[in-house]
XYZ file of C-alpha atoms in Angstrom:
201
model
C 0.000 0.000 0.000
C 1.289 3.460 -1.089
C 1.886 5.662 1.560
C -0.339 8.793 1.766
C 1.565 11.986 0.830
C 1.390 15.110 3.624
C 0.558 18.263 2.911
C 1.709 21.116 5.109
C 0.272 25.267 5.543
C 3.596 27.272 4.416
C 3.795 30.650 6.446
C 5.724 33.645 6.010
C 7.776 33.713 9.645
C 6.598 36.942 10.909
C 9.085 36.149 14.241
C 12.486 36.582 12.720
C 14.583 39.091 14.243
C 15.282 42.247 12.379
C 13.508 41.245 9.059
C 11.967 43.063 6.189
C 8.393 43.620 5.641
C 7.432 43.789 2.180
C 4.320 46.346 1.283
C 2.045 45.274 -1.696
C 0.683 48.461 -3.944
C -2.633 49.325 -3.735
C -2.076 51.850 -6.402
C -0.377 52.685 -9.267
C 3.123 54.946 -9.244
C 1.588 58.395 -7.940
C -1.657 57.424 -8.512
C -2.614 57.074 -4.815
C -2.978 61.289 -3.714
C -6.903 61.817 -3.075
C -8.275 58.129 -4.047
C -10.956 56.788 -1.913
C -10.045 53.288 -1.001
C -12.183 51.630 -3.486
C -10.640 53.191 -6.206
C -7.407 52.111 -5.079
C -8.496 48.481 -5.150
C -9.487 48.235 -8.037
C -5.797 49.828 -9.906
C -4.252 46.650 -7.892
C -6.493 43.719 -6.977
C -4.189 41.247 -4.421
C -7.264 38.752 -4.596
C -6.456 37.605 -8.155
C -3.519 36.004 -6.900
C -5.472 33.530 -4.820
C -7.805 32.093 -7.763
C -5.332 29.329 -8.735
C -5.521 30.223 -12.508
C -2.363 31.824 -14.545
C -2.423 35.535 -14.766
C -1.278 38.377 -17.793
C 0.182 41.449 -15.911
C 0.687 44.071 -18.355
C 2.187 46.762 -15.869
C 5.737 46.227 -13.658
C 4.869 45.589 -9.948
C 6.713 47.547 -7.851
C 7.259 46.614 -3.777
C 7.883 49.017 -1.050
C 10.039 47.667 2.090
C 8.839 49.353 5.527
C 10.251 48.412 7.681
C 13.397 47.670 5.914
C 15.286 44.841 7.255
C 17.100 41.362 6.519
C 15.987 39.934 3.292
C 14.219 37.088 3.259
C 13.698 34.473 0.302
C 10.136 33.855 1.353
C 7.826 36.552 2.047
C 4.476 37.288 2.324
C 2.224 40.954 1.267
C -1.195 41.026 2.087
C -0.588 37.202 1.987
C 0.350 37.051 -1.335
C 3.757 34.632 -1.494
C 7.042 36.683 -2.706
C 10.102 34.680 -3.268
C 13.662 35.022 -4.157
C 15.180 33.641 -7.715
C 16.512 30.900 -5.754
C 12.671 29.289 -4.914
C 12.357 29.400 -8.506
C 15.213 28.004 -9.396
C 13.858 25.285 -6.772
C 10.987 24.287 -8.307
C 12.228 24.121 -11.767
C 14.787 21.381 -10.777
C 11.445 19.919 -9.065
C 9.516 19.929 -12.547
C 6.921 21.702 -10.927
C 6.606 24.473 -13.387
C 2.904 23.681 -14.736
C 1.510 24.129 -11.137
C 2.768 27.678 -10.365
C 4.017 30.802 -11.840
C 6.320 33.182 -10.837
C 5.779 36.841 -11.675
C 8.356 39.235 -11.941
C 8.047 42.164 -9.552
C 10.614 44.571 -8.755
C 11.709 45.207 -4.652
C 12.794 48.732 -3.318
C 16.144 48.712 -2.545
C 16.847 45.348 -4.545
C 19.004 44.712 -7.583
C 18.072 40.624 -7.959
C 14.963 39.118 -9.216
C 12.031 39.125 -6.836
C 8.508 37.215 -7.845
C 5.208 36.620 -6.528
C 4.339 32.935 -6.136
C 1.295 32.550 -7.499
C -0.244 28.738 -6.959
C -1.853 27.538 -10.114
C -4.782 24.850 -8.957
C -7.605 25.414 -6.514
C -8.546 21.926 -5.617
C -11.825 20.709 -2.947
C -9.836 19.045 -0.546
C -10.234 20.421 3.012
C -10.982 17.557 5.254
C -13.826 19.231 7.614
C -13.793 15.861 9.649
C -10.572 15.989 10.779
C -10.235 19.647 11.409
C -10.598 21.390 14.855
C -13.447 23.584 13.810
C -15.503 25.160 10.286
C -17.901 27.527 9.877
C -19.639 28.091 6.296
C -21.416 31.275 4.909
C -25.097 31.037 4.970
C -27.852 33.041 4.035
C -28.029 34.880 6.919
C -24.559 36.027 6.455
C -26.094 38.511 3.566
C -22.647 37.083 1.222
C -24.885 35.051 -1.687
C -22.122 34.558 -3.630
C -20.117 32.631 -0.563
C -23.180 30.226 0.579
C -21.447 26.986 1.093
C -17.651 27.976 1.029
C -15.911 28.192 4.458
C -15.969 31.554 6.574
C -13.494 30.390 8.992
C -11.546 27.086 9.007
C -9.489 26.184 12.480
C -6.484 23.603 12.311
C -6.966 23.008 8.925
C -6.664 19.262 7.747
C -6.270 18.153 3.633
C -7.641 14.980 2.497
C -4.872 13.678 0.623
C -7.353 11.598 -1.601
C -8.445 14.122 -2.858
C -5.612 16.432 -3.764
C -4.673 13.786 -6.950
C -1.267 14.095 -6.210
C -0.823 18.047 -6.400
C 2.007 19.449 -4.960
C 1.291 23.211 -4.257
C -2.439 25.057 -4.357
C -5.202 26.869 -2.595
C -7.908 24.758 -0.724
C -11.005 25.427 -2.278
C -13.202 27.787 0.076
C -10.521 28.611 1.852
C -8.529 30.731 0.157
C -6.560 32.365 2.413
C -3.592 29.631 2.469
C -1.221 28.097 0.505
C -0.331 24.117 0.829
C 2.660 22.246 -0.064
C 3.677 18.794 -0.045
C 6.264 17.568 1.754
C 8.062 16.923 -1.192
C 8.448 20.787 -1.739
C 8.636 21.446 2.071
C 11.717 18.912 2.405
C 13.350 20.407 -0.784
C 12.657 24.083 0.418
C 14.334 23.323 3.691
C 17.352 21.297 2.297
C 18.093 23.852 0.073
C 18.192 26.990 3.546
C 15.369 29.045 1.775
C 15.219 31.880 4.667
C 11.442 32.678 6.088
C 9.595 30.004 5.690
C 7.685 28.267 8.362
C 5.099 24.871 8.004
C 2.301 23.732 9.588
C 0.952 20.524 9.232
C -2.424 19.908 7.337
């Protein structure tokens, strides 16, 4: 019998001393003076970076750093995953190529290659059995276009039947993280990539 593969949450490690904190634009270059926060929004929307499909950017992203601090090779703005060239290089030599994609953005105060990570498959695997509390939207909740997806998840659990073998995506309601194997999680570790942090799942 094959053994089940493990999945694990990967976390930016907020609790590293004297680290950077990367800021993700809400706005385009001096775009921002006298913009309600709607409009703002809508010039950079972080939420299409947790759909699991591949995206066309046809304007540079540019990062601010505040506070500035020690680089790290994993980071995450407004939960959106921002790596170093290295992590790509990673998961090339892993042949994981058709289940992310890395998109150039450009760092304050940087000269290398920064991207944003962004997880190509959404896939229906949260095990709600096995984890230590869900809540769902209903119609009370006045969100119709959530009814049935999760509003909260606590200790999440994946059902690795379910995952067919996937190595990296976004649990389906549940947006909000990003799982790895342990394939990737062992690799990312072997190889020292600084501020990352797992949880099992």
């Amino acid at each position: 019998m094959t053994a089940q593969m493990k999945y694990y949450e990967i976390y930016d490690d907020v609790y590293i001393p004297g680290r950077w904190h990367l800021r993700m634009p809400l706005f385009k270059d001096g775009e921002d003076a006298g913009r309600p926060d709607d409009d703002r929004r809508e010039l950079f929307d972080t939420w299409r970076f947790n759909e699991g499909r591949f995206l066309e950017i046809d304007e540079p992203i540019r990062l601010s750093v505040k506070p500035t601090g020690v680089a790290l090779e994993y980071t995450e703005s407004m939960g959106i995953p921002v790596v170093h060239r290295r992590v790509v290089s990673l998961f090339e030599r892993l042949g994981l190529q058709k289940e992310v994609q890395f998109i150039p953005v450009e760092v304050e105060g940087q000269s290398e290659p920064w991207f944003i990570l962004n997880a190509l498959q959404v896939i229906r695997c949260i095990d709600d059995a096995r984890c230590d509390e869900v809540f769902y939207w209903g119609p009370e909740d006045g969100e119709p276009d959530r009814i049935g997806e999760y509003s909260n998840v606590r200790g999440l659990k994946v059902d690795p039947e379910k995952t067919g073998g996937a190595h990296i995506f976004r649990p389906w309601g549940w947006l909000v993280v990003l799982i790895v194997s342990e394939r990737i999680k062992r690799a990312m570790e072997e190889e020292g990539i600084t501020g990352i942090k797992f949880l099992e799942a």
